[in-house]
Short mmCIF file of C-alpha atoms in Angstrom, two decimals:
data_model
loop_
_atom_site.label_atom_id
_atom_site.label_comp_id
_atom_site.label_asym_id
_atom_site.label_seq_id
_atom_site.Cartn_x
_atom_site.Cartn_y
_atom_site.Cartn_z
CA UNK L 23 22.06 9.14 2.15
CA UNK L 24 19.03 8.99 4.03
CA UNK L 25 15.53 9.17 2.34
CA UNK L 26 14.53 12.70 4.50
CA UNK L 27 17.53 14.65 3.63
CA UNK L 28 16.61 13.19 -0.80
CA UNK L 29 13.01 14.25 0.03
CA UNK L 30 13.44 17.46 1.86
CA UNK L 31 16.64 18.17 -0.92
CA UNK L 32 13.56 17.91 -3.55
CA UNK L 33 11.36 19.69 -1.86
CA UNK L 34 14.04 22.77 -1.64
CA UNK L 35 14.43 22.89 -5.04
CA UNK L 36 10.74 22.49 -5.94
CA UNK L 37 10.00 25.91 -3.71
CA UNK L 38 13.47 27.88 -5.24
CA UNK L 39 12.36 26.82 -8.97
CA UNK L 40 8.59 27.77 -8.33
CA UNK L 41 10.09 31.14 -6.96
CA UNK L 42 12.88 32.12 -9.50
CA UNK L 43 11.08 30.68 -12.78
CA UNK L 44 8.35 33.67 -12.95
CA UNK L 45 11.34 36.34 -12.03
CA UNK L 46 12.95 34.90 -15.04
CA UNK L 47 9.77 34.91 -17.23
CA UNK L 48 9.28 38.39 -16.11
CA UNK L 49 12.97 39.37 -17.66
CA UNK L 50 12.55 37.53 -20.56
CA UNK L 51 9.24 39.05 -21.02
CA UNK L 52 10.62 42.86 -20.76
CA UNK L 53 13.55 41.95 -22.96
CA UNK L 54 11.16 40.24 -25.56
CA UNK L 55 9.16 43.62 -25.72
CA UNK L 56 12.24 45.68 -26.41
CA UNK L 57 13.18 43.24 -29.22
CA UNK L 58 9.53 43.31 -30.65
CA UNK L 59 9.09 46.93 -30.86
CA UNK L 60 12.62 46.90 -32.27
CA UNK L 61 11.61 44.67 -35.07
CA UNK L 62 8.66 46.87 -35.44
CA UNK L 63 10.32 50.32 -35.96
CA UNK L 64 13.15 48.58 -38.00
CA UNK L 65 12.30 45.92 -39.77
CA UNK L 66 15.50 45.67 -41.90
CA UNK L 67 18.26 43.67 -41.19
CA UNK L 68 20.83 45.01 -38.70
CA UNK L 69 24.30 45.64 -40.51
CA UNK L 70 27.56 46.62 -39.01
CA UNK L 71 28.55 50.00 -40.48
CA UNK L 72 32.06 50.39 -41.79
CA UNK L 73 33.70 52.30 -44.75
CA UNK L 74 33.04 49.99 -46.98
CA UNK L 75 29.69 49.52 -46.51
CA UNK L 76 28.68 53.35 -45.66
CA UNK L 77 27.88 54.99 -48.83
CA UNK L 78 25.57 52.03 -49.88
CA UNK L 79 24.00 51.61 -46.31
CA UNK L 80 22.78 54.85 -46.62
CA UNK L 81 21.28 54.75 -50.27
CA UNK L 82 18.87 52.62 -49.58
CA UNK L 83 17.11 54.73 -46.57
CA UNK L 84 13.69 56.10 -47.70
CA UNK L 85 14.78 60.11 -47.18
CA UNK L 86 12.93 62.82 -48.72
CA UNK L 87 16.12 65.09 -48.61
CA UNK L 88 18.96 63.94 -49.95
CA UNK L 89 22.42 62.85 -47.85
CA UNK L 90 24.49 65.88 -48.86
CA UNK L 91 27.65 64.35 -46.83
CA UNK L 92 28.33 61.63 -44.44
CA UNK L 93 31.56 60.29 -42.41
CA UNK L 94 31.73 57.29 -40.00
CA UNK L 95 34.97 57.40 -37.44
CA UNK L 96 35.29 55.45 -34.27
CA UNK L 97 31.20 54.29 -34.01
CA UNK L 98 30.17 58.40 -34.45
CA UNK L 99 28.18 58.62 -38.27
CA UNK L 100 28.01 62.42 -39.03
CA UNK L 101 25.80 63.57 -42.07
CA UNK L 102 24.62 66.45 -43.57
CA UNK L 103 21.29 66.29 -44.53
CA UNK L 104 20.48 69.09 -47.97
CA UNK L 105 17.44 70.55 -47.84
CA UNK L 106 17.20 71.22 -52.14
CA UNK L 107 13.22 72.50 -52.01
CA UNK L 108 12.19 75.78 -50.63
CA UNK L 109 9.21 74.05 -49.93
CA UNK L 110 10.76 71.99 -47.09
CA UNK L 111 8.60 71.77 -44.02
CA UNK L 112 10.25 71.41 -40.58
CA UNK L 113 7.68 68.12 -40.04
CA UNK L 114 9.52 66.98 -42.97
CA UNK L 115 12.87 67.21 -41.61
CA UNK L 116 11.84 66.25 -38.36
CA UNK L 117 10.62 62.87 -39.76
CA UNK L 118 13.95 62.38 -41.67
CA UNK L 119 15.82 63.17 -38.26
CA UNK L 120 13.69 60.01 -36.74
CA UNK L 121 13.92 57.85 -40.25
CA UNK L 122 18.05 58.62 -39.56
CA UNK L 123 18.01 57.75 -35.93
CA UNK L 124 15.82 54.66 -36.17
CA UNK L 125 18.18 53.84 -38.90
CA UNK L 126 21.73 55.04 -36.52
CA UNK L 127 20.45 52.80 -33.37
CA UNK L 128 18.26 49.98 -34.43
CA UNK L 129 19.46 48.84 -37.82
CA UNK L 130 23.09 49.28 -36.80
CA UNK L 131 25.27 47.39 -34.52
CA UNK L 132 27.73 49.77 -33.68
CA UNK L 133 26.78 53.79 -33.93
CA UNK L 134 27.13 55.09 -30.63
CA UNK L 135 26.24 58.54 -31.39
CA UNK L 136 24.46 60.67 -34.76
CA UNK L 137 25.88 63.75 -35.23
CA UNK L 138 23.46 65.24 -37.96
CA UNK L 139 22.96 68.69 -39.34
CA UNK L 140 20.53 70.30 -41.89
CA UNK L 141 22.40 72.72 -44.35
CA UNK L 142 20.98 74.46 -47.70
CA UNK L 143 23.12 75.74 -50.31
CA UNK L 144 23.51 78.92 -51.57
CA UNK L 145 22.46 79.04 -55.64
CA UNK L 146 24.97 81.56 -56.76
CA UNK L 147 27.87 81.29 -54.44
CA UNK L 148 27.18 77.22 -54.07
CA UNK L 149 28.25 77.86 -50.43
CA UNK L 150 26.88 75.96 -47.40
CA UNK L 151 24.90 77.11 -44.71
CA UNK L 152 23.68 75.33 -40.84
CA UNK L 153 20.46 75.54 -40.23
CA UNK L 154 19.79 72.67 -37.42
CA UNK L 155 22.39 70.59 -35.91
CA UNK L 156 21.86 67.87 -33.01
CA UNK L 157 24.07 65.16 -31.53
CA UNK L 158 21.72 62.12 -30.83
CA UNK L 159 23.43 59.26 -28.79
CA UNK L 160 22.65 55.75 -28.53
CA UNK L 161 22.14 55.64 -24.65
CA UNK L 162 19.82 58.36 -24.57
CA UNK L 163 17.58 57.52 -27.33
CA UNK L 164 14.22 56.25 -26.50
CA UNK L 165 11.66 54.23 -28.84
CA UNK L 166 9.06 57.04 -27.64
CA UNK L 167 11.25 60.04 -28.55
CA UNK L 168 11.30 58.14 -32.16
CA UNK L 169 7.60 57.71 -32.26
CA UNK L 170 7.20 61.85 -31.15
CA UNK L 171 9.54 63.23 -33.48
CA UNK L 172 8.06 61.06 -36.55
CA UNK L 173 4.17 61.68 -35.28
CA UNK L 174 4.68 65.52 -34.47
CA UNK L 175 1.46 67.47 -35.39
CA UNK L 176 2.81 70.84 -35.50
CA UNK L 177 6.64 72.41 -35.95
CA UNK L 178 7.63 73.27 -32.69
CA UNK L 179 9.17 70.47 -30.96
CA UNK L 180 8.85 69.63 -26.97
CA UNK L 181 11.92 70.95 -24.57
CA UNK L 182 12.52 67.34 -23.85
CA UNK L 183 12.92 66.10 -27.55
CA UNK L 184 14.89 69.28 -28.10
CA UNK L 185 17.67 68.74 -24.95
CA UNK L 186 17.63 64.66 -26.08
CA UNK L 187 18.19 65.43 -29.74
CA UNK L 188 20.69 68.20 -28.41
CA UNK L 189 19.27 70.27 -31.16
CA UNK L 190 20.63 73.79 -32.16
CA UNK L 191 19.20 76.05 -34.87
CA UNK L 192 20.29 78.74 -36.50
CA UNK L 193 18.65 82.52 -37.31
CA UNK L 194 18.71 80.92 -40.86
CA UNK L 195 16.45 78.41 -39.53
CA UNK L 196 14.51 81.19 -38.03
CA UNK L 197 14.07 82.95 -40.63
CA UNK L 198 13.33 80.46 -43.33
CA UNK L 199 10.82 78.57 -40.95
CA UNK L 200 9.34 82.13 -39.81
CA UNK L 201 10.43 81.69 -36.24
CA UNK L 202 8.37 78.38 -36.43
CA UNK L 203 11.17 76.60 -34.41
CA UNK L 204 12.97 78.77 -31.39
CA UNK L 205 15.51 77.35 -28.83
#
């Protein structure tokens, strides 16, 4: 082979790596950032969420209402959240919706989609009623929607959190929350 064609060969490759290396830092770098903030809003260890492992999974989340039911079928995890205090304030619930979404899509492997709803129970008949329901889904959710639902200063929540979250009250809501919330 003759010396020009090794030298100009080098030279090539020289120019392509000096060209496609900071493209690829740039990647990296972007990917990097997702994993950071990741780490930062969910610092727990990532588990895969089966039957087995459901019931105990959830136990350990730091809720201030408790986990009145839950199911987990083909990567969906629906739960019913109780509200047991009259004193519940939507902020409250609204920062349990984020503590159970953070929890759904960045300390789990494999839930594709949150269906959650907030009931309270009836004293004397000990029957159910929906207050809130949404359907939150993995490729939609955003680490700012996260941060705005768990940093909201007052009850009403922003059109775009409430067509993300897919969120549908009820009159009970309504009326418990004195209209504090309306679709």
């Amino acid at each position: 082979m003759k010396p020009w064609i090794v030298f100009g060969g080098s030279i090539l490759i020289t120019i392509a790596a000096a060209v496609l290396l900071p493209s690829l830092q740039v990647l990296d770098s972007g990917t990097a950032a997702v994993r950071e903030t990741q780490a930062t809003i969910s610092p727990q260890q990532r588990v895969l969420l089966s039957d087995d492992n459901l019931v105990d999974t959830l136990n350990e989340l730091p809720l201030t209402t408790p986990i009145a039911s839950a199911s987990w079928e083909h990567s969906v995890l629906t739960l019913d959240v109780k509200l047991s205090k009259e004193e519940t304030a939507p902020l409250e619930i609204y920062q349990n919706m984020a503590e159970l979404a953070a929890f759904s899509f960045y300390g789990t492997t494999n839930v594709r989609q949150l269906l959650l709803r907030v009931v309270t129970q009836d004293e004397w008949s000990g029957e159910r009623h929906l207050l809130l329901a949404s359907d939150i889904r993995r490729n939609e959710w955003t680490n700012e929607a996260l941060e705005q639902l768990r940093s909201r200063e007052g009850a009403e929540l922003p059109e775009d959190l409430k067509s993300r979250f897919r969120i549908t009250v009820t009159p009970m809501w309504q009326n418990r929350f004195n209209g504090v919330y309306t679709d």
